[in-house]
Short mmCIF file of C-alpha atoms in Angstrom, two decimals:
data_model
loop_
_atom_site.label_atom_id
_atom_site.label_comp_id
_atom_site.label_asym_id
_atom_site.label_seq_id
_atom_site.Cartn_x
_atom_site.Cartn_y
_atom_site.Cartn_z
CA MET N 1419 0.00 0.00 -0.01
CA LYS N 1420 2.85 2.37 0.92
CA ASP N 1421 4.35 1.63 -2.48
CA PHE N 1422 1.15 2.58 -4.20
CA PHE N 1423 1.26 6.04 -2.70
CA ARG N 1424 4.97 6.38 -3.29
CA ASN N 1425 4.41 5.64 -6.97
CA MET N 1426 2.14 8.62 -7.16
CA ALA N 1427 5.16 10.82 -6.44
CA SER N 1428 5.81 11.53 -10.07
CA PHE N 1429 2.34 13.02 -10.48
CA LEU N 1430 2.59 15.45 -7.56
CA PRO N 1431 4.86 18.49 -7.21
CA ASP N 1432 7.96 17.75 -5.09
CA SER N 1433 7.01 20.08 -2.24
CA VAL N 1434 3.61 18.39 -1.87
CA GLN N 1435 5.11 14.91 -1.95
CA LYS N 1436 7.68 15.98 0.64
CA VAL N 1437 5.09 17.19 3.11
CA ILE N 1438 3.11 13.96 2.58
CA ASP N 1439 6.27 11.95 3.36
CA GLU N 1440 6.95 14.01 6.47
CA PHE N 1441 3.39 13.62 7.76
CA SER N 1442 3.45 9.85 7.10
CA ARG N 1443 6.42 9.53 9.42
CA LEU N 1444 4.41 10.86 12.38
CA PRO N 1445 2.84 8.26 14.70
CA GLY N 1446 -0.78 7.40 13.92
CA ILE N 1447 -0.76 9.11 10.52
CA GLY N 1448 -1.00 6.74 7.57
CA PRO N 1449 -0.32 7.59 3.94
CA LYS N 1450 -4.00 8.42 3.23
CA SER N 1451 -4.27 10.80 6.20
CA ALA N 1452 -0.96 12.38 5.22
CA GLN N 1453 -2.35 13.05 1.74
CA ARG N 1454 -5.52 14.58 3.16
CA LEU N 1455 -3.47 16.80 5.45
CA ALA N 1456 -1.33 17.93 2.50
CA MET N 1457 -4.47 18.74 0.48
CA HIS N 1458 -5.78 20.70 3.46
CA LEU N 1459 -2.56 22.70 3.61
CA LEU N 1460 -2.73 23.47 -0.13
CA GLN N 1461 -6.19 24.94 0.42
CA SER N 1462 -5.20 26.87 3.56
CA PRO N 1463 -4.07 30.51 3.55
CA GLU N 1464 -0.32 31.13 3.86
CA LEU N 1465 -0.85 32.62 7.31
CA LYS N 1466 -2.31 29.42 8.76
CA ILE N 1467 0.36 27.25 7.16
CA ASN N 1468 3.10 29.41 8.64
CA GLY N 1469 1.40 29.38 12.04
CA LEU N 1470 1.47 25.58 12.06
CA ALA N 1471 5.07 25.42 10.81
CA LYS N 1472 6.20 27.98 13.41
CA SER N 1473 4.48 26.24 16.31
CA ILE N 1474 6.18 22.99 15.33
CA ALA N 1475 9.60 24.56 14.89
CA GLU N 1476 9.33 26.31 18.24
CA VAL N 1477 7.81 23.50 20.30
CA LYS N 1478 11.06 22.98 22.17
CA ALA N 1479 12.07 26.65 22.33
CA GLY N 1480 13.13 27.59 25.86
CA LEU N 1481 12.05 24.17 27.13
CA SER N 1482 14.30 21.93 29.11
CA PHE N 1483 13.87 18.87 31.26
CA CYS N 1484 13.74 19.20 35.03
CA GLU N 1485 17.05 17.97 36.47
CA LYS N 1486 15.22 16.07 39.20
CA CYS N 1487 12.12 14.53 37.63
CA TRP N 1488 12.64 14.96 33.84
CA ASN N 1489 9.32 16.71 33.39
CA VAL N 1490 9.43 19.51 30.79
CA CYS N 1491 9.91 22.96 32.27
CA HIS N 1492 11.42 26.37 31.82
CA GLY N 1493 14.68 26.52 33.75
CA GLU N 1494 16.50 23.82 35.68
CA ILE N 1495 13.89 22.62 38.16
CA CYS N 1496 10.17 22.21 37.39
CA LYS N 1497 7.42 23.89 39.43
CA ILE N 1498 6.43 20.66 41.12
CA CYS N 1499 9.95 19.75 42.30
CA ASP N 1500 10.46 23.38 43.34
CA ASP N 1501 7.33 23.33 45.51
CA SER N 1502 8.46 22.95 49.16
CA GLU N 1503 5.04 21.65 50.19
CA ARG N 1504 5.41 18.50 48.12
CA LEU N 1505 6.82 15.34 49.65
CA GLU N 1506 10.23 14.69 48.17
CA THR N 1507 10.17 11.13 49.49
CA GLN N 1508 7.02 10.04 47.65
CA ILE N 1509 7.97 9.57 44.01
CA CYS N 1510 5.45 8.64 41.34
CA VAL N 1511 7.11 7.05 38.29
CA VAL N 1512 5.25 7.73 35.02
CA GLU N 1513 5.82 7.05 31.32
CA ASP N 1514 5.54 10.55 29.91
CA ILE N 1515 4.66 14.13 30.75
CA LEU N 1516 1.00 13.72 29.82
CA ASP N 1517 0.71 11.25 32.70
CA VAL N 1518 1.96 13.99 35.04
CA VAL N 1519 -0.77 16.27 33.69
CA ALA N 1520 -3.43 13.57 34.20
CA LEU N 1521 -2.34 12.85 37.78
CA GLU N 1522 -2.05 16.56 38.65
CA LYS N 1523 -5.63 17.07 37.54
CA THR N 1524 -6.81 14.75 40.33
CA ARG N 1525 -5.29 17.17 42.87
CA GLN N 1526 -4.83 14.17 45.17
CA PHE N 1527 -1.13 13.51 44.89
CA ARG N 1528 1.19 15.61 47.06
CA GLY N 1529 4.46 13.86 46.22
CA VAL N 1530 6.78 14.39 43.25
CA TYR N 1531 7.21 12.65 39.90
CA HIS N 1532 9.80 10.85 37.84
CA VAL N 1533 9.21 10.80 34.09
CA LEU N 1534 10.76 7.80 32.32
CA HIS N 1535 10.09 9.14 28.79
CA GLY N 1536 8.91 5.80 27.48
CA VAL N 1537 8.59 2.16 28.49
CA LEU N 1538 10.78 -0.86 28.05
CA SER N 1539 10.04 -2.34 24.65
CA PRO N 1540 12.62 -4.79 23.28
CA VAL N 1541 10.69 -5.00 19.98
CA ASP N 1542 11.26 -1.29 19.38
CA GLY N 1543 14.82 -1.50 20.72
CA ILE N 1544 14.00 0.47 23.85
CA GLY N 1545 15.96 -0.78 26.85
CA PRO N 1546 16.63 0.79 30.27
CA ASP N 1547 19.40 2.95 28.77
CA GLN N 1548 16.89 4.77 26.55
CA LEU N 1549 14.78 5.63 29.61
CA LYS N 1550 15.55 7.70 32.70
CA MET N 1551 16.20 4.54 34.77
CA ASP N 1552 19.72 5.36 35.95
CA ALA N 1553 18.51 8.79 36.97
CA LEU N 1554 15.71 7.17 38.99
CA LYS N 1555 18.13 4.82 40.75
CA ALA N 1556 20.55 7.63 41.54
CA ARG N 1557 17.69 9.76 42.83
CA ILE N 1558 16.50 7.01 45.19
CA GLU N 1559 20.06 6.37 46.37
CA SER N 1560 20.44 10.07 47.19
CA LEU N 1561 17.43 9.74 49.50
CA ALA N 1562 19.09 6.99 51.59
CA ASN N 1563 18.20 6.88 55.30
CA GLN N 1564 14.77 8.39 54.59
CA GLU N 1565 11.47 6.56 54.35
CA VAL N 1566 10.87 6.57 50.61
CA GLU N 1567 7.83 5.31 48.66
CA VAL N 1568 8.06 4.80 44.91
CA ILE N 1569 4.62 4.58 43.26
CA VAL N 1570 4.94 2.90 39.90
CA ALA N 1571 2.26 4.45 37.65
CA THR N 1572 3.18 3.06 34.24
CA ASN N 1573 0.26 2.02 32.03
CA PRO N 1574 -1.38 -1.41 32.68
CA SER N 1575 -0.15 -2.57 29.27
CA LEU N 1576 2.35 -5.35 28.52
CA GLU N 1577 5.20 -2.86 28.22
CA GLY N 1578 4.01 -0.88 31.22
CA GLU N 1579 3.89 -3.98 33.42
CA THR N 1580 7.32 -5.11 32.22
CA THR N 1581 8.73 -1.70 33.02
CA ALA N 1582 7.07 -1.80 36.45
CA MET N 1583 8.64 -5.21 37.20
CA TYR N 1584 12.05 -3.86 36.10
CA ILE N 1585 11.69 -0.91 38.50
CA VAL N 1586 10.64 -3.18 41.38
CA ARG N 1587 13.71 -5.38 40.88
CA MET N 1588 16.01 -2.39 40.57
CA LEU N 1589 14.73 -0.55 43.65
CA GLN N 1590 13.79 -3.23 46.17
CA PRO N 1591 17.49 -4.08 46.93
CA LEU N 1592 17.85 -0.41 47.96
CA GLY N 1593 15.33 -1.00 50.74
CA VAL N 1594 12.62 1.35 49.52
CA ARG N 1595 8.91 0.71 49.50
CA VAL N 1596 7.70 0.19 45.93
CA THR N 1597 3.93 0.30 45.24
CA ARG N 1598 1.87 -0.05 42.06
CA ILE N 1599 -1.26 1.99 41.27
CA ALA N 1600 -4.44 -0.06 41.63
CA ARG N 1601 -5.93 -1.88 38.69
CA GLY N 1602 -9.62 -2.72 38.57
CA LEU N 1603 -12.86 -1.45 37.13
CA PRO N 1604 -12.75 2.16 35.95
CA ALA N 1605 -15.31 4.61 37.32
CA GLY N 1606 -18.58 4.26 35.41
CA GLY N 1607 -17.36 0.89 34.11
CA ASP N 1608 -19.54 -2.13 33.57
CA LEU N 1609 -18.78 -5.63 34.89
CA ASP N 1610 -20.39 -7.14 31.77
CA TYR N 1611 -17.95 -5.40 29.47
CA ALA N 1612 -14.80 -5.78 31.54
CA ASP N 1613 -12.19 -8.22 30.20
CA GLU N 1614 -10.96 -11.18 32.24
CA VAL N 1615 -7.66 -9.59 33.22
CA THR N 1616 -9.36 -6.42 34.54
CA LEU N 1617 -11.92 -8.51 36.48
CA THR N 1618 -9.18 -10.74 37.92
CA ARG N 1619 -7.27 -7.64 39.04
CA ALA N 1620 -10.46 -6.15 40.51
CA LEU N 1621 -11.06 -9.31 42.52
CA GLN N 1622 -7.44 -9.58 43.69
CA GLY N 1623 -7.35 -5.92 44.70
CA ARG N 1624 -10.64 -5.97 46.66
CA SER N 1625 -10.71 -3.97 49.88
CA GLU N 1626 -12.62 -4.16 53.19
CA TYR N 1627 -15.48 -1.85 53.99
CA VAL N 1628 -14.38 0.25 56.94
CA MET K 792 -14.23 16.36 25.87
CA LYS K 793 -12.46 19.25 24.09
CA ASP K 794 -12.83 21.27 27.29
CA PHE K 795 -11.14 18.57 29.28
CA PHE K 796 -8.03 18.84 27.18
CA ARG K 797 -8.17 22.61 27.11
CA ASN K 798 -8.21 22.65 30.91
CA MET K 799 -4.94 20.81 30.90
CA ALA K 800 -3.35 23.90 29.33
CA SER K 801 -2.21 25.26 32.65
CA PHE K 802 -0.15 22.14 33.31
CA LEU K 803 1.72 22.14 29.98
CA PRO K 804 4.30 24.66 28.74
CA ASP K 805 2.82 27.24 26.35
CA SER K 806 4.79 26.06 23.32
CA VAL K 807 3.56 22.49 23.78
CA GLN K 808 -0.05 23.58 24.24
CA LYS K 809 0.23 25.75 21.13
CA VAL K 810 1.40 22.91 18.90
CA ILE K 811 -1.39 20.69 20.32
CA ASP K 812 -3.94 23.39 19.43
CA GLU K 813 -2.50 23.75 15.94
CA PHE K 814 -2.56 20.01 15.30
CA SER K 815 -6.15 19.73 16.62
CA ARG K 816 -7.26 22.18 13.94
CA LEU K 817 -6.13 19.85 11.15
CA PRO K 818 -8.78 17.60 9.60
CA GLY K 819 -8.99 14.10 11.08
CA ILE K 820 -6.78 14.90 14.08
CA GLY K 821 -8.61 14.93 17.40
CA PRO K 822 -7.34 16.35 20.68
CA LYS K 823 -5.85 12.99 21.77
CA SER K 824 -3.95 12.48 18.52
CA ALA K 825 -2.74 16.06 18.68
CA GLN K 826 -1.33 15.40 22.16
CA ARG K 827 0.37 12.24 21.01
CA LEU K 828 1.92 14.11 18.05
CA ALA K 829 3.18 16.85 20.38
CA MET K 830 4.74 14.22 22.68
CA HIS K 831 6.36 12.64 19.63
CA LEU K 832 7.85 16.01 18.64
CA LEU K 833 9.19 16.58 22.16
CA GLN K 834 11.03 13.29 21.90
CA SER K 835 12.30 13.93 18.36
CA PRO K 836 15.67 15.46 17.56
CA GLU K 837 15.71 19.15 16.57
CA LEU K 838 16.70 18.19 13.03
CA LYS K 839 13.57 16.11 12.41
CA ILE K 840 11.29 18.74 13.94
CA ASN K 841 12.76 21.45 11.71
CA GLY K 842 12.46 19.17 8.67
CA LEU K 843 8.74 18.79 9.30
CA ALA K 844 8.26 22.52 9.97
CA LYS K 845 10.20 23.46 6.85
CA SER K 846 8.28 21.06 4.58
CA ILE K 847 5.00 22.51 5.84
CA ALA K 848 6.12 26.13 5.46
CA GLU K 849 7.35 25.45 1.93
CA VAL K 850 4.50 23.27 0.68
CA LYS K 851 3.24 26.06 -1.55
CA ALA K 852 6.67 27.43 -2.52
CA GLY K 853 6.89 27.95 -6.28
CA LEU K 854 3.50 26.28 -6.74
CA SER K 855 0.68 27.86 -8.62
CA PHE K 856 -2.56 26.71 -10.14
CA CYS K 857 -2.81 25.93 -13.84
CA GLU K 858 -4.73 28.74 -15.52
CA LYS K 859 -6.70 26.24 -17.57
CA CYS K 860 -7.53 23.31 -15.30
CA TRP K 861 -6.62 24.56 -11.78
CA ASN K 862 -4.34 21.61 -11.09
CA VAL K 863 -1.23 22.51 -9.08
CA CYS K 864 1.84 23.12 -11.20
CA HIS K 865 5.02 25.09 -11.61
CA GLY K 866 4.40 27.97 -13.99
CA GLU K 867 1.19 29.05 -15.70
CA ILE K 868 0.04 25.89 -17.50
CA CYS K 869 0.30 22.36 -16.10
CA LYS K 870 2.04 19.51 -17.92
CA ILE K 871 -1.24 17.84 -18.83
CA CYS K 872 -2.83 20.95 -20.40
CA ASP K 873 0.49 21.69 -22.11
CA ASP K 874 0.58 18.23 -23.73
CA SER K 875 -0.50 18.61 -27.36
CA GLU K 876 -1.42 14.92 -27.57
CA ARG K 877 -4.26 15.30 -25.08
CA LEU K 878 -7.80 16.02 -26.25
CA GLU K 879 -8.71 19.55 -25.26
CA THR K 880 -12.37 18.80 -25.89
CA GLN K 881 -12.70 15.95 -23.41
CA ILE K 882 -12.75 17.49 -19.96
CA CYS K 883 -12.87 15.42 -16.79
CA VAL K 884 -14.20 17.40 -13.82
CA VAL K 885 -12.78 16.27 -10.46
CA GLU K 886 -12.96 17.42 -6.87
CA ASP K 887 -9.29 17.81 -6.06
CA ILE K 888 -5.78 17.23 -7.33
CA LEU K 889 -5.51 13.76 -5.76
CA ASP K 890 -8.32 12.68 -8.10
CA VAL K 891 -6.19 13.78 -11.05
CA VAL K 892 -3.36 11.66 -9.69
CA ALA K 893 -5.68 8.65 -9.27
CA LEU K 894 -7.07 8.97 -12.82
CA GLU K 895 -3.65 9.55 -14.36
CA LYS K 896 -2.45 6.32 -12.80
CA THR K 897 -4.98 4.36 -14.92
CA ARG K 898 -3.18 5.67 -18.05
CA GLN K 899 -6.54 5.34 -19.84
CA PHE K 900 -7.69 8.93 -20.05
CA ARG K 901 -6.31 11.03 -22.88
CA GLY K 902 -8.36 14.19 -22.28
CA VAL K 903 -7.75 17.05 -19.88
CA TYR K 904 -8.99 17.86 -16.38
CA HIS K 905 -10.81 20.55 -14.50
CA VAL K 906 -10.19 20.67 -10.73
CA LEU K 907 -13.09 22.16 -8.72
CA HIS K 908 -11.16 22.30 -5.44
CA GLY K 909 -14.05 20.98 -3.38
CA VAL K 910 -17.72 20.05 -3.65
CA LEU K 911 -20.96 21.94 -3.06
CA SER K 912 -21.77 21.64 0.61
CA PRO K 913 -24.33 24.14 1.94
CA VAL K 914 -23.75 22.83 5.49
CA ASP K 915 -20.12 23.94 5.35
CA GLY K 916 -21.02 27.12 3.52
CA ILE K 917 -19.47 26.00 0.25
CA GLY K 918 -21.42 27.23 -2.77
CA PRO K 919 -20.51 27.46 -6.48
CA ASP K 920 -18.56 30.69 -5.83
CA GLN K 921 -16.08 28.84 -3.60
CA LEU K 922 -15.41 26.31 -6.37
CA LYS K 923 -13.96 26.75 -9.86
CA MET K 924 -17.45 26.64 -11.40
CA ASP K 925 -17.35 29.96 -13.27
CA ALA K 926 -13.95 28.98 -14.65
CA LEU K 927 -15.45 25.70 -15.91
CA LYS K 928 -18.37 27.46 -17.58
CA ALA K 929 -16.08 30.04 -19.23
CA ARG K 930 -13.79 27.23 -20.38
CA ILE K 931 -16.64 25.32 -22.03
CA GLU K 932 -18.00 28.49 -23.64
CA SER K 933 -14.57 29.18 -25.14
CA LEU K 934 -14.78 25.77 -26.85
CA ALA K 935 -18.02 26.67 -28.66
CA ASN K 936 -18.58 25.11 -32.09
CA GLN K 937 -16.48 22.08 -31.15
CA GLU K 938 -17.76 18.68 -30.05
CA VAL K 939 -17.11 18.77 -26.32
CA GLU K 940 -17.59 16.02 -23.72
CA VAL K 941 -17.55 16.85 -20.03
CA ILE K 942 -17.01 13.78 -17.84
CA VAL K 943 -18.20 14.50 -14.31
CA ALA K 944 -15.96 12.48 -11.96
CA THR K 945 -16.92 13.86 -8.57
CA ASN K 946 -17.19 11.28 -5.77
CA PRO K 947 -20.37 9.16 -5.53
CA SER K 948 -21.18 10.82 -2.20
CA LEU K 949 -24.15 13.09 -1.39
CA GLU K 950 -22.10 16.21 -1.98
CA GLY K 951 -20.43 14.74 -5.06
CA GLU K 952 -23.79 13.84 -6.64
CA THR K 953 -25.21 17.28 -5.81
CA THR K 954 -22.20 18.93 -7.42
CA ALA K 955 -22.56 16.65 -10.47
CA MET K 956 -26.24 17.68 -10.87
CA TYR K 957 -25.26 21.35 -10.57
CA ILE K 958 -22.70 20.91 -13.36
CA VAL K 959 -25.20 19.08 -15.59
CA ARG K 960 -27.72 21.91 -15.23
CA MET K 961 -25.07 24.57 -15.80
CA LEU K 962 -23.57 22.97 -18.92
CA GLN K 963 -26.43 21.28 -20.76
CA PRO K 964 -27.91 24.62 -21.94
CA LEU K 965 -24.54 25.22 -23.62
CA GLY K 966 -25.21 22.20 -25.82
CA VAL K 967 -22.29 20.06 -24.62
CA ARG K 968 -22.37 16.36 -23.91
CA VAL K 969 -22.17 15.78 -20.14
CA THR K 970 -21.44 12.24 -18.90
CA ARG K 971 -20.97 10.78 -15.42
CA ILE K 972 -18.39 8.10 -14.49
CA ALA K 973 -19.98 4.71 -13.96
CA ARG K 974 -21.11 3.58 -10.55
CA GLY K 975 -21.38 -0.12 -9.71
CA LEU K 976 -19.48 -2.86 -8.00
CA PRO K 977 -15.79 -2.11 -7.48
CA ALA K 978 -13.22 -4.58 -8.84
CA GLY K 979 -12.82 -7.42 -6.36
CA GLY K 980 -16.08 -6.41 -4.72
CA ASP K 981 -18.69 -8.80 -3.38
CA LEU K 982 -22.42 -8.71 -4.19
CA ASP K 983 -23.20 -9.88 -0.65
CA TYR K 984 -21.50 -6.91 0.90
CA ALA K 985 -22.65 -4.22 -1.53
CA ASP K 986 -25.21 -1.72 -0.23
CA GLU K 987 -28.59 -1.22 -1.91
CA VAL K 988 -27.63 2.02 -3.66
CA THR K 989 -24.50 0.47 -5.20
CA LEU K 990 -26.45 -2.60 -6.35
CA THR K 991 -29.24 -0.45 -7.79
CA ARG K 992 -26.63 1.57 -9.70
CA ALA K 993 -24.91 -1.63 -10.87
CA LEU K 994 -28.26 -2.96 -12.21
CA GLN K 995 -29.20 0.33 -13.88
CA GLY K 996 -25.78 0.64 -15.47
CA ARG K 997 -25.65 -2.92 -16.85
CA SER K 998 -24.17 -3.32 -20.32
CA GLU K 999 -24.56 -5.79 -23.20
CA TYR K 1000 -21.98 -8.43 -23.90
CA VAL K 1001 -20.49 -7.65 -27.28
#
């Protein structure tokens, strides 16, 4: 199928084909969507096109990663790590910065984060070295002699669980408490529609009425 | 749902939120996909990001529309209209330039094209003035006294059929032959799976064995 669209190259002007190729390389955008986006651009005014191009070119402008938690921020330390009211010894490990946003929206968590920037995925060639694993270990080691809890909040996917197990094995020898966010039925969920794994987890994780 | 993602703005750096907003405005990209694209950019090297931005900014560079058929081209007249071997009096009317590419790939059509750049769609506020309708009429009028065939090749969608009817009513008073591309079962299609409209069209459009 990819070849089919590539063969069309000769019929389209180079600049149009180039933008189609660039769009196709983005995650979740197939060759057909890339074509439709290119057609949309051709029909858009110059001002809009330049606005999009500029926002992409400048997405990283002035941005850096927090030296402590690897969240994106302006400066060296992010707002969360800089907040003296947050517990430095309760560290929530997440896959990416959108997970930080999602957890912050609950307004329930008063600890700090550690952003891995991905999950272990041997198929895609992503090992611990591609993630912020060493930084996590060093961070925990620097908190020695304190009561530390590491909450592993990677996604409940195959990769997320693998990554969680890796973290547990890496950190437990250091004598810290490692916990995993609960898995079970989502709010508003329906027993009927839940898959076996979710139901099993919901049963295993049942709690007493108090 | 859109509000939910907009509320997250305060948690994300401005430049990241801006690129998410810009992506969300593109057709077929929802707020979740836009977020994922932004995350992808944050994890991409500067070189790749600038490549994408540059290709978008330059998509229209040096491009113009053919003065005859409104296909994109370099210069005033496109390669197809400039080709003396193509029949100037057989004009295939299509919705956009990708349709030209699709038809050219068949290598069966030896006439020329007319690109409308859209279809009539009152819901979206697109009337004949937003399309290259006047240009089409003027073009046919300039071919007076010749035997002209206009092949209407808009999509077999509601808007495409409406646009086709509009063209028929506009051009028939000029005494030209107006034809419509055949509708029926697609190659490799299955009677079982065809909808009623397609089957009806396939029956109506049946042809004799010769």
